[in-house]
Amino acid sequence: FQSSQNVGKEKNFVFLSKKIEPSSVLETAPLFDGLKKELARNKFSGPTFTQSYCWPAVAWGCDVVAISHQGNDPLLYIPPVLTLLQESDYQALPNMSGVLIVCPGWKKAQLVFDLLKTYRKGCRHLHPMLIILGQNKEAASQMEIRGCEVVVTTPYNLLRLLEHSTGFLCRLCHLVLDEVEVLFSDTSEQVFTILDCYKKATAQAQENVPHQIIAVGTQWNKHITPLIKEFMNDPHIVITVTEEAAIFGNVQQVVHSCMNSNKTAELLKILDFTQRNLQKVLVFTDSVTEVEMIHKALKSNSIVSLKKHKESKCNAECVLERWRKMHSSGTPAVLVLTDDCLQSLGITDATWVIHFSFPSPAVFGQRLQSMSDNFCTGIKDSAVDQEDTKAKSVILLTENSSCHAPEILYYLKHAEAEIPEELYDLTARVQESEKDEKIPRPLCASLKTFGICRNRTECPDRHQINFSIDMAQNIAAEMIETPERVTILPLFIVHATNYFGRIVKKQKDPYTVLAKEMNDYFKVPGHRISVNTMEKSVLYGLREGAICHRVQVVEPPAKDEENVCKVTVKYIDEGRTSQVNSDQLLHLPVKFQSLPPQAVEIIVCRVKPIDNEVEWNPKVTDHINCKIKGKLHHAKVVHTLGKTVWVDPMVGVTNLATMKMWINEYNIRSEILSTGLGTDNPEHVGEIQKLCTQIPVLDHAESLEHFTKEDTADLEEAASPQDPSIQENSAESCNSPMFLDVFFLDDVVQTKEAEDSIVHQQKGCHPPVKWFQDDVSVTLKVQILRATDSKCEFSREKVTFSAYSEGKLYVADLDLYQSVIAKKSTCVIKDTEAVILLVKEEKGAWCKLLKNKNVHVSLDFEHWEESEDERPFTVG
């Protein structure tokens, strides 16, 4: 054990299993020179106190466990690990893969990867890789890791990779467990599987190959003990958090429940027990009055004690000298003191700490530090009897201890201490009162999006309905004429399943009318009156090119701001928020303010990220954003709350102008599942129903009925180019009156079957195919983005196309209705599609393309030139 050290200007606590001389200055740190320059170039201010101890241990190639308040900072291990990779020893190991960094989720993995890219400039032979495979077996089987790499991934993704590349771990030198307490809390089974594989792999590796395991985090975890015992080789343990060092050091935590009026009597009972042993006891309280009262009570009961508080006549040196003499003479040493005196005394050899006043998290660690000399330094078996340990912490719990009860309860559970029911009851009352404090907060986004919040205790937002907020701006009933079918226009994509947009009315959409009137009004230069004084919550006009918006000022500029400045505004009909120049805001006539804000929040149900992730991977969000933004969708509303609608399903629709109908193009939930980064979330709707028990909810299990034909001239107007929010490519297909014949192809059961086949189909996904013909040839347009490894095989009555797109395999195996000339048929790969030209064996028109129906194949009406009086055709 090594006690407090002076590093820099501050005195900090550090617990070490082995002596380490800290490297407190960057210039003398055990890092590669190029890396030091790169750190300095990026204005790195360290090394921090913890880094000063961790860097040398890691740079020596030792196994390391580091627990610190900064334990989630990757710079705790990245610089020394990169330094190891620059050593000449690695030049003799050309086939080694270097470092594997396992992070608790994709977001942390991305952060680590970005840091590696930043600091690789100061290193040579460094090729970092980020591996986020998702549930995509084809991508895992194609993944190749060569050379001296730094690989960053998560436990689930690594196990998927190991299914296809078991030899990867044999070439591994360094294994880093980032945020080890989170890894063990959420994925302990997966992490130990990885460690077992690593242990077997290293046993088979060359004898001269170095191996190192590094585990860093902010908290001790019970699984770190088997990690050290079974997988590490005499590791350096660095802990700079006193409370965590106390858990590692086997400090016994005891809670005594009593009435506040009976605290002194309880203290005397405890001290009477300690009299039988020679103990060094500190009794902590938070007031001078209590110190005097306790000291007097101890004297009255013939217990020799000392006292220290800020008004004491005896200084710190005097108290310390008497403290040491008492113990050396065989008298139990008892010192009653206030927390503010501990630092001046510098006591670290106490054996017992008694918390007479209930500790706050801020002072709890300081009090435990006074016993740090008696923390156990080795890994203990779980069978060790804590009664035999030297250090003991006793908390007096009374009815007045509620202030910090939740924090202390959390720590005691973390330390696996015995906890009385009274502490649970106090904590429950505190948490109940905290719910009231959260009432003005917004409803938890995770609860809305996935039906669950994984960390309610620390989440700052509300987890219960507040009708005054949630129902303040309810969606007008006329906007949802029939919940089984609404037309939605998503305009602002928050993430893969959460959007803001408008519900477009089928009968004379009011916003379409308003948008046209606003555009016409502001076309006149004289109508564009700039705003001099901006007020919060007031509506203004804003022109962006030829498009006009209604905006509301979220935060006005400072009163003394006279020049043009940035103002934060909310687009009330789209839902997005952005900053604009103050001179862009225009006076908005009252006639344009009467229509309520049209933006609603849209949440797609029954799908969540894989691997228990709490956020969507940006790949999924980007894919959905490109797919749906500014395009009309049809959806079934399963729930509403305020201006939020939960929908299931939500389907993208395409206009077939020639046939005067709309067809389903894709289901958003299926699209998310097909990325391999989303999974089923069957409890979602039920959890939302529980949340809003007071509000009637549609039965989600009821089947989705077919839509009937109706006049949609007004809907067409809502989706025409005069609506500025719709992207040009979407608007072009919605520009003429027609009949609407839309239905959801899948009811709830069929949807699940279709989606399961998408996720689990071994042969790959079927891409959408559109076709048209002339007398000589047939053209197939296979809609696939940035195709790689494409193959196209032709035979007389069959064409087979396969390719990878964004890591996923797509296969189209088509049995043709009539014969083609295989040798003359061709396939050309473009950025967004593959174009297949089939040369007909006999000239003439085909009445259909395929022998059997295929839902993925449809006519391309933009290129169809057949006259209306020719024989009817069917969609193959």
Tab-separated table of N, CA and C in Angstrom, residues 40-169:
chain	number	residue	atom	x	y	z
A	40	ALA	N	0.654	17.151	-26.890
A	40	ALA	CA	0.868	18.591	-26.674
A	40	ALA	C	0.169	19.401	-27.747
A	41	ARG	N	0.196	18.892	-28.984
A	41	ARG	CA	-0.449	19.610	-30.096
A	41	ARG	C	-1.958	19.687	-29.892
A	42	ASN	N	-2.511	18.686	-29.239
A	42	ASN	CA	-3.953	18.657	-28.965
A	42	ASN	C	-4.298	19.267	-27.610
A	43	LYS	N	-3.351	20.082	-27.083
A	43	LYS	CA	-3.564	20.825	-25.836
A	43	LYS	C	-3.909	19.903	-24.663
A	44	PHE	N	-3.252	18.767	-24.596
A	44	PHE	CA	-3.435	17.848	-23.480
A	44	PHE	C	-2.796	18.443	-22.229
A	45	SER	N	-3.571	18.554	-21.140
A	45	SER	CA	-3.090	19.243	-19.937
A	45	SER	C	-2.527	18.295	-18.885
A	46	GLY	N	-2.589	16.991	-19.139
A	46	GLY	CA	-2.184	15.996	-18.143
A	46	GLY	C	-0.689	15.822	-18.061
A	47	PRO	N	-0.255	14.716	-17.467
A	47	PRO	CA	-1.116	13.637	-16.976
A	47	PRO	C	-1.858	14.002	-15.699
A	48	THR	N	-3.063	13.454	-15.560
A	48	THR	CA	-3.831	13.647	-14.333
A	48	THR	C	-3.211	12.797	-13.227
A	49	PHE	N	-3.727	12.947	-12.031
A	49	PHE	CA	-3.207	12.195	-10.891
A	49	PHE	C	-3.264	10.696	-11.163
A	50	THR	N	-4.419	10.195	-11.636
A	50	THR	CA	-4.554	8.754	-11.889
A	50	THR	C	-3.660	8.320	-13.045
A	51	GLN	N	-3.607	9.129	-14.111
A	51	GLN	CA	-2.751	8.779	-15.253
A	51	GLN	C	-1.286	8.681	-14.840
A	52	SER	N	-0.877	9.518	-13.891
A	52	SER	CA	0.527	9.514	-13.471
A	52	SER	C	0.937	8.175	-12.853
A	53	TYR	N	-0.037	7.430	-12.313
A	53	TYR	CA	0.245	6.111	-11.762
A	53	TYR	C	-0.029	4.990	-12.763
A	54	CYS	N	-1.057	5.181	-13.615
A	54	CYS	CA	-1.440	4.123	-14.559
A	54	CYS	C	-0.449	4.001	-15.714
A	55	TRP	N	-0.036	5.145	-16.263
A	55	TRP	CA	0.819	5.101	-17.448
A	55	TRP	C	2.084	4.268	-17.244
A	56	PRO	N	2.825	4.448	-16.129
A	56	PRO	CA	4.039	3.619	-15.969
A	56	PRO	C	3.720	2.125	-15.918
A	57	ALA	N	2.673	1.747	-15.172
A	57	ALA	CA	2.338	0.323	-15.037
A	57	ALA	C	1.959	-0.285	-16.381
A	58	VAL	N	1.158	0.440	-17.169
A	58	VAL	CA	0.762	-0.063	-18.492
A	58	VAL	C	1.968	-0.117	-19.418
A	59	ALA	N	2.801	0.931	-19.384
A	59	ALA	CA	3.971	1.008	-20.269
A	59	ALA	C	4.992	-0.089	-19.961
A	60	TRP	N	5.007	-0.601	-18.720
A	60	TRP	CA	5.902	-1.714	-18.374
A	60	TRP	C	5.396	-3.035	-18.947
A	61	GLY	N	4.178	-3.032	-19.478
A	61	GLY	CA	3.596	-4.255	-20.024
A	61	GLY	C	2.923	-5.117	-18.986
A	62	CYS	N	2.689	-4.573	-17.770
A	62	CYS	CA	2.063	-5.342	-16.680
A	62	CYS	C	0.548	-5.376	-16.850
A	63	ASP	N	-0.069	-6.395	-16.263
A	63	ASP	CA	-1.525	-6.381	-16.136
A	63	ASP	C	-1.899	-5.283	-15.144
A	64	VAL	N	-2.996	-4.564	-15.441
A	64	VAL	CA	-3.357	-3.388	-14.637
A	64	VAL	C	-4.865	-3.362	-14.400
A	65	VAL	N	-5.252	-3.049	-13.156
A	65	VAL	CA	-6.648	-2.694	-12.834
A	65	VAL	C	-6.611	-1.286	-12.271
A	66	ALA	N	-7.346	-0.367	-12.903
A	66	ALA	CA	-7.362	1.029	-12.451
A	66	ALA	C	-8.796	1.470	-12.209
A	67	ILE	N	-9.067	1.959	-10.995
A	67	ILE	CA	-10.391	2.463	-10.631
A	67	ILE	C	-10.222	3.925	-10.231
A	68	SER	N	-10.949	4.804	-10.920
A	68	SER	CA	-10.788	6.239	-10.698
A	68	SER	C	-12.074	6.959	-11.069
A	69	HIS	N	-12.241	8.175	-10.536
A	69	HIS	CA	-13.373	8.997	-10.974
A	69	HIS	C	-13.274	9.284	-12.467
A	70	GLN	N	-12.036	9.271	-12.998
A	70	GLN	CA	-11.811	9.484	-14.428
A	70	GLN	C	-11.608	8.141	-15.152
A	71	GLY	N	-12.121	7.067	-14.565
A	71	GLY	CA	-11.906	5.734	-15.131
A	71	GLY	C	-12.605	5.488	-16.442
A	72	ASN	N	-13.500	6.382	-16.850
A	72	ASN	CA	-14.146	6.227	-18.160
A	72	ASN	C	-13.419	7.014	-19.252
A	73	ASP	N	-12.257	7.602	-18.925
A	73	ASP	CA	-11.478	8.355	-19.903
A	73	ASP	C	-10.491	7.420	-20.593
A	74	PRO	N	-10.625	7.209	-21.902
A	74	PRO	CA	-9.731	6.279	-22.610
A	74	PRO	C	-8.264	6.694	-22.569
A	75	LEU	N	-7.981	7.970	-22.299
A	75	LEU	CA	-6.584	8.396	-22.234
A	75	LEU	C	-5.876	7.835	-21.003
A	76	LEU	N	-6.611	7.112	-20.184
A	76	LEU	CA	-5.990	6.429	-19.057
A	76	LEU	C	-5.082	5.294	-19.552
A	77	TYR	N	-5.429	4.734	-20.727
A	77	TYR	CA	-4.642	3.609	-21.243
A	77	TYR	C	-4.129	3.793	-22.676
A	78	ILE	N	-4.775	4.646	-23.484
A	78	ILE	CA	-4.381	4.751	-24.900
A	78	ILE	C	-2.917	5.169	-25.080
A	79	PRO	N	-2.420	6.259	-24.432
A	79	PRO	CA	-1.024	6.662	-24.695
A	79	PRO	C	0.011	5.586	-24.380
A	80	PRO	N	-0.032	4.936	-23.183
A	80	PRO	CA	1.000	3.912	-22.930
A	80	PRO	C	0.853	2.677	-23.811
A	81	VAL	N	-0.384	2.314	-24.174
A	81	VAL	CA	-0.577	1.154	-25.045
A	81	VAL	C	-0.014	1.435	-26.435
A	82	LEU	N	-0.270	2.636	-26.962
A	82	LEU	CA	0.289	2.999	-28.266
A	82	LEU	C	1.815	3.033	-28.205
A	83	THR	N	2.340	3.439	-27.071
A	83	THR	CA	3.799	3.447	-26.895
A	83	THR	C	4.360	2.023	-26.985
A	84	LEU	N	3.658	1.064	-26.364
A	84	LEU	CA	4.106	-0.329	-26.430
A	84	LEU	C	4.163	-0.827	-27.872
A	85	LEU	N	3.202	-0.400	-28.681
A	85	LEU	CA	3.149	-0.853	-30.071
A	85	LEU	C	4.297	-0.297	-30.913
A	86	GLN	N	4.945	0.759	-30.431
A	86	GLN	CA	6.054	1.362	-31.186
A	86	GLN	C	7.393	0.697	-30.869
A	87	GLU	N	7.405	-0.180	-29.851
A	87	GLU	CA	8.669	-0.790	-29.453
A	87	GLU	C	9.163	-1.749	-30.521
A	88	SER	N	10.473	-1.921	-30.567
A	88	SER	CA	11.098	-2.737	-31.607
A	88	SER	C	10.682	-4.201	-31.522
A	89	ASP	N	10.283	-4.671	-30.324
A	89	ASP	CA	9.890	-6.067	-30.172
A	89	ASP	C	8.737	-6.426	-31.109
A	90	TYR	N	7.874	-5.447	-31.347
A	90	TYR	CA	6.701	-5.716	-32.172
A	90	TYR	C	7.051	-5.819	-33.653
A	91	GLN	N	8.186	-5.283	-34.056
A	91	GLN	CA	8.570	-5.376	-35.460
A	91	GLN	C	8.872	-6.826	-35.828
A	92	ALA	N	9.226	-7.648	-34.821
A	92	ALA	CA	9.509	-9.066	-35.065
A	92	ALA	C	8.240	-9.915	-35.043
A	93	LEU	N	7.071	-9.264	-34.807
A	93	LEU	CA	5.796	-9.980	-34.748
A	93	LEU	C	4.845	-9.438	-35.802
A	94	PRO	N	5.145	-9.638	-37.074
A	94	PRO	CA	4.349	-9.012	-38.140
A	94	PRO	C	2.912	-9.498	-38.202
A	95	ASN	N	2.630	-10.704	-37.688
A	95	ASN	CA	1.274	-11.248	-37.789
A	95	ASN	C	0.430	-10.975	-36.548
A	96	MET	N	0.976	-10.233	-35.593
A	96	MET	CA	0.221	-9.951	-34.375
A	96	MET	C	-0.811	-8.856	-34.616
A	97	SER	N	-1.916	-8.952	-33.918
A	97	SER	CA	-2.993	-7.992	-34.109
A	97	SER	C	-2.969	-6.860	-33.099
A	98	GLY	N	-1.989	-6.869	-32.218
A	98	GLY	CA	-1.815	-5.726	-31.337
A	98	GLY	C	-2.797	-5.669	-30.196
A	99	VAL	N	-3.758	-4.750	-30.277
A	99	VAL	CA	-4.606	-4.416	-29.132
A	99	VAL	C	-6.073	-4.641	-29.466
A	100	LEU	N	-6.776	-5.238	-28.520
A	100	LEU	CA	-8.231	-5.351	-28.618
A	100	LEU	C	-8.832	-4.550	-27.476
A	101	ILE	N	-9.649	-3.559	-27.804
A	101	ILE	CA	-10.308	-2.716	-26.793
A	101	ILE	C	-11.797	-3.043	-26.805
A	102	VAL	N	-12.284	-3.559	-25.688
A	102	VAL	CA	-13.698	-3.935	-25.575
A	102	VAL	C	-14.425	-2.860	-24.774
A	103	CYS	N	-15.416	-2.235	-25.397
A	103	CYS	CA	-16.179	-1.136	-24.788
A	103	CYS	C	-17.608	-1.589	-24.503
A	104	PRO	N	-18.291	-0.934	-23.564
A	104	PRO	CA	-19.635	-1.387	-23.188
A	104	PRO	C	-20.729	-1.100	-24.217
A	105	GLY	N	-20.473	-0.265	-25.218
A	105	GLY	CA	-21.502	0.039	-26.210
A	105	GLY	C	-20.891	0.726	-27.417
A	106	TRP	N	-21.719	0.859	-28.485
A	106	TRP	CA	-21.185	1.419	-29.732
A	106	TRP	C	-20.727	2.868	-29.546
A	107	LYS	N	-21.411	3.629	-28.669
A	107	LYS	CA	-21.082	5.045	-28.524
A	107	LYS	C	-19.685	5.212	-27.917
A	108	LYS	N	-19.372	4.419	-26.866
A	108	LYS	CA	-18.040	4.498	-26.275
A	108	LYS	C	-16.990	3.965	-27.248
A	109	ALA	N	-17.348	2.919	-27.985
A	109	ALA	CA	-16.418	2.368	-28.975
A	109	ALA	C	-16.078	3.408	-30.033
A	110	GLN	N	-17.072	4.165	-30.450
A	110	GLN	CA	-16.832	5.226	-31.449
A	110	GLN	C	-15.916	6.304	-30.888
A	111	LEU	N	-16.121	6.676	-29.619
A	111	LEU	CA	-15.272	7.688	-28.969
A	111	LEU	C	-13.822	7.220	-28.918
A	112	VAL	N	-13.606	5.969	-28.507
A	112	VAL	CA	-12.250	5.420	-28.433
A	112	VAL	C	-11.617	5.380	-29.815
A	113	PHE	N	-12.382	4.959	-30.795
A	113	PHE	CA	-11.878	4.889	-32.174
A	113	PHE	C	-11.468	6.269	-32.678
A	114	ASP	N	-12.281	7.281	-32.385
A	114	ASP	CA	-11.952	8.651	-32.818
A	114	ASP	C	-10.667	9.140	-32.152
A	115	LEU	N	-10.477	8.804	-30.875
A	115	LEU	CA	-9.246	9.198	-30.186
A	115	LEU	C	-8.027	8.504	-30.793
A	116	LEU	N	-8.188	7.240	-31.153
A	116	LEU	CA	-7.087	6.510	-31.778
A	116	LEU	C	-6.709	7.134	-33.113
A	117	LYS	N	-7.712	7.545	-33.870
A	117	LYS	CA	-7.421	8.206	-35.149
A	117	LYS	C	-6.699	9.526	-34.929
A	118	THR	N	-7.057	10.228	-33.840
A	118	THR	CA	-6.412	11.508	-33.535
A	118	THR	C	-4.944	11.317	-33.193
A	119	TYR	N	-4.637	10.311	-32.373
A	119	TYR	CA	-3.279	10.157	-31.858
A	119	TYR	C	-2.409	9.186	-32.650
A	120	ARG	N	-2.986	8.570	-33.689
A	120	ARG	CA	-2.147	7.677	-34.489
A	120	ARG	C	-1.138	8.445	-35.329
A	121	LYS	N	-1.346	9.778	-35.475
A	121	LYS	CA	-0.402	10.580	-36.259
A	121	LYS	C	0.985	10.566	-35.637
A	122	GLY	N	1.016	10.388	-34.302
A	122	GLY	CA	2.312	10.360	-33.638
A	122	GLY	C	2.925	8.973	-33.592
A	123	CYS	N	2.280	7.984	-34.231
A	123	CYS	CA	2.760	6.602	-34.184
A	123	CYS	C	2.910	6.053	-35.605
A	124	ARG	N	3.617	4.968	-35.726
A	124	ARG	CA	3.740	4.310	-37.014
A	124	ARG	C	3.105	2.918	-36.923
A	125	HIS	N	2.752	2.382	-38.073
A	125	HIS	CA	2.159	1.036	-38.155
A	125	HIS	C	0.901	0.919	-37.299
A	126	LEU	N	0.119	1.952	-37.248
A	126	LEU	CA	-1.104	1.894	-36.441
A	126	LEU	C	-2.309	1.999	-37.366
A	127	HIS	N	-3.121	0.953	-37.388
A	127	HIS	CA	-4.302	0.932	-38.254
A	127	HIS	C	-5.520	0.568	-37.418
A	128	PRO	N	-6.108	1.531	-36.730
A	128	PRO	CA	-7.259	1.203	-35.869
A	128	PRO	C	-8.466	0.770	-36.687
A	129	MET	N	-9.241	-0.152	-36.113
A	129	MET	CA	-10.471	-0.639	-36.740
A	129	MET	C	-11.602	-0.579	-35.729
A	130	LEU	N	-12.755	-0.138	-36.191
A	130	LEU	CA	-13.965	-0.153	-35.366
A	130	LEU	C	-14.880	-1.237	-35.927
A	131	ILE	N	-15.236	-2.208	-35.091
A	131	ILE	CA	-16.057	-3.331	-35.564
A	131	ILE	C	-17.404	-3.300	-34.864
A	132	ILE	N	-18.417	-2.867	-35.597
A	132	ILE	CA	-19.809	-2.925	-35.126
A	132	ILE	C	-20.566	-3.703	-36.200
A	133	LEU	N	-20.709	-5.007	-36.001
A	133	LEU	CA	-21.267	-5.877	-37.035
A	133	LEU	C	-22.788	-5.937	-36.977
A	134	GLY	N	-23.346	-5.873	-35.800
A	134	GLY	CA	-24.769	-6.125	-35.675
A	134	GLY	C	-25.062	-7.595	-35.931
A	135	GLN	N	-26.334	-7.918	-36.090
A	135	GLN	CA	-26.736	-9.308	-36.309
A	135	GLN	C	-26.632	-9.639	-37.791
A	136	ASN	N	-25.426	-9.498	-38.313
A	136	ASN	CA	-25.209	-9.680	-39.736
A	136	ASN	C	-24.108	-10.709	-39.931
A	137	LYS	N	-24.495	-11.949	-40.116
A	137	LYS	CA	-23.525	-13.032	-40.179
A	137	LYS	C	-22.632	-12.925	-41.408
A	138	GLU	N	-23.188	-12.412	-42.508
A	138	GLU	CA	-22.378	-12.293	-43.712
A	138	GLU	C	-21.224	-11.319	-43.503
A	139	ALA	N	-21.524	-10.205	-42.829
A	139	ALA	CA	-20.474	-9.209	-42.580
A	139	ALA	C	-19.398	-9.782	-41.661
A	140	ALA	N	-19.812	-10.567	-40.661
A	140	ALA	CA	-18.842	-11.155	-39.735
A	140	ALA	C	-17.932	-12.144	-40.445
A	141	SER	N	-18.492	-12.934	-41.346
A	141	SER	CA	-17.682	-13.932	-42.043
A	141	SER	C	-16.702	-13.289	-43.014
A	142	GLN	N	-17.002	-12.086	-43.480
A	142	GLN	CA	-16.122	-11.407	-44.430
A	142	GLN	C	-15.084	-10.516	-43.758
A	143	MET	N	-15.209	-10.302	-42.449
A	143	MET	CA	-14.305	-9.403	-41.740
A	143	MET	C	-12.903	-9.999	-41.658
A	144	GLU	N	-11.915	-9.224	-42.099
A	144	GLU	CA	-10.524	-9.665	-42.036
A	144	GLU	C	-9.719	-8.679	-41.207
A	145	ILE	N	-8.907	-9.207	-40.277
A	145	ILE	CA	-8.067	-8.357	-39.429
A	145	ILE	C	-6.625	-8.797	-39.626
A	146	ARG	N	-5.851	-7.955	-40.234
A	146	ARG	CA	-4.462	-8.310	-40.525
A	146	ARG	C	-3.519	-7.239	-39.998
A	147	GLY	N	-2.273	-7.633	-39.792
A	147	GLY	CA	-1.259	-6.675	-39.379
A	147	GLY	C	-1.374	-6.317	-37.908
A	148	CYS	N	-0.582	-5.356	-37.504
A	148	CYS	CA	-0.560	-4.910	-36.112
A	148	CYS	C	-1.645	-3.871	-35.911
A	149	GLU	N	-2.844	-4.307	-35.610
A	149	GLU	CA	-4.009	-3.432	-35.565
A	149	GLU	C	-4.388	-3.091	-34.132
A	150	VAL	N	-5.155	-2.022	-33.998
A	150	VAL	CA	-5.877	-1.746	-32.754
A	150	VAL	C	-7.351	-1.899	-33.094
A	151	VAL	N	-7.994	-2.889	-32.511
A	151	VAL	CA	-9.393	-3.190	-32.821
A	151	VAL	C	-10.268	-2.724	-31.666
A	152	VAL	N	-11.313	-1.972	-31.989
A	152	VAL	CA	-12.256	-1.467	-30.986
A	152	VAL	C	-13.618	-2.076	-31.281
A	153	THR	N	-14.248	-2.662	-30.261
A	153	THR	CA	-15.546	-3.285	-30.476
A	153	THR	C	-16.286	-3.405	-29.147
A	154	THR	N	-17.418	-4.123	-29.158
A	154	THR	CA	-18.218	-4.352	-27.950
A	154	THR	C	-18.300	-5.867	-27.706
A	155	PRO	N	-18.706	-6.323	-26.512
A	155	PRO	CA	-18.717	-7.771	-26.240
A	155	PRO	C	-19.545	-8.576	-27.238
A	156	TYR	N	-20.772	-8.126	-27.523
A	156	TYR	CA	-21.631	-8.883	-28.435
A	156	TYR	C	-21.022	-8.948	-29.834
A	157	ASN	N	-20.514	-7.829	-30.322
A	157	ASN	CA	-19.927	-7.809	-31.663
A	157	ASN	C	-18.672	-8.665	-31.738
A	158	LEU	N	-17.884	-8.672	-30.657
A	158	LEU	CA	-16.681	-9.491	-30.653
A	158	LEU	C	-17.035	-10.977	-30.707
A	159	LEU	N	-18.044	-11.376	-29.958
A	159	LEU	CA	-18.448	-12.787	-29.977
A	159	LEU	C	-18.971	-13.184	-31.353
A	160	ARG	N	-19.669	-12.262	-32.024
A	160	ARG	CA	-20.112	-12.558	-33.394
A	160	ARG	C	-18.911	-12.743	-34.315
A	161	LEU	N	-17.904	-11.906	-34.117
A	161	LEU	CA	-16.694	-12.006	-34.925
A	161	LEU	C	-15.959	-13.314	-34.650
A	162	LEU	N	-15.887	-13.717	-33.370
A	162	LEU	CA	-15.153	-14.927	-32.996
A	162	LEU	C	-15.815	-16.194	-33.534
A	163	GLU	N	-17.112	-16.129	-33.840
A	163	GLU	CA	-17.781	-17.282	-34.441
A	163	GLU	C	-17.172	-17.627	-35.794
A	164	HIS	N	-16.647	-16.609	-36.474
A	164	HIS	CA	-16.109	-16.811	-37.822
A	164	HIS	C	-14.592	-16.653	-37.877
A	165	SER	N	-13.991	-16.083	-36.820
A	165	SER	CA	-12.554	-15.817	-36.846
A	165	SER	C	-11.947	-16.132	-35.489
A	166	THR	N	-11.927	-17.422	-35.143
A	166	THR	CA	-11.433	-17.824	-33.827
A	166	THR	C	-9.938	-17.580	-33.674
A	167	GLY	N	-9.213	-17.533	-34.782
A	167	GLY	CA	-7.771	-17.325	-34.712
A	167	GLY	C	-7.370	-15.910	-34.382
A	168	PHE	N	-8.330	-15.003	-34.363
A	168	PHE	CA	-8.017	-13.595	-34.116
A	168	PHE	C	-7.347	-13.408	-32.756
A	169	LEU	N	-7.868	-14.083	-31.700
A	169	LEU	CA	-7.326	-13.894	-30.359
A	169	LEU	C	-5.919	-14.469	-30.207
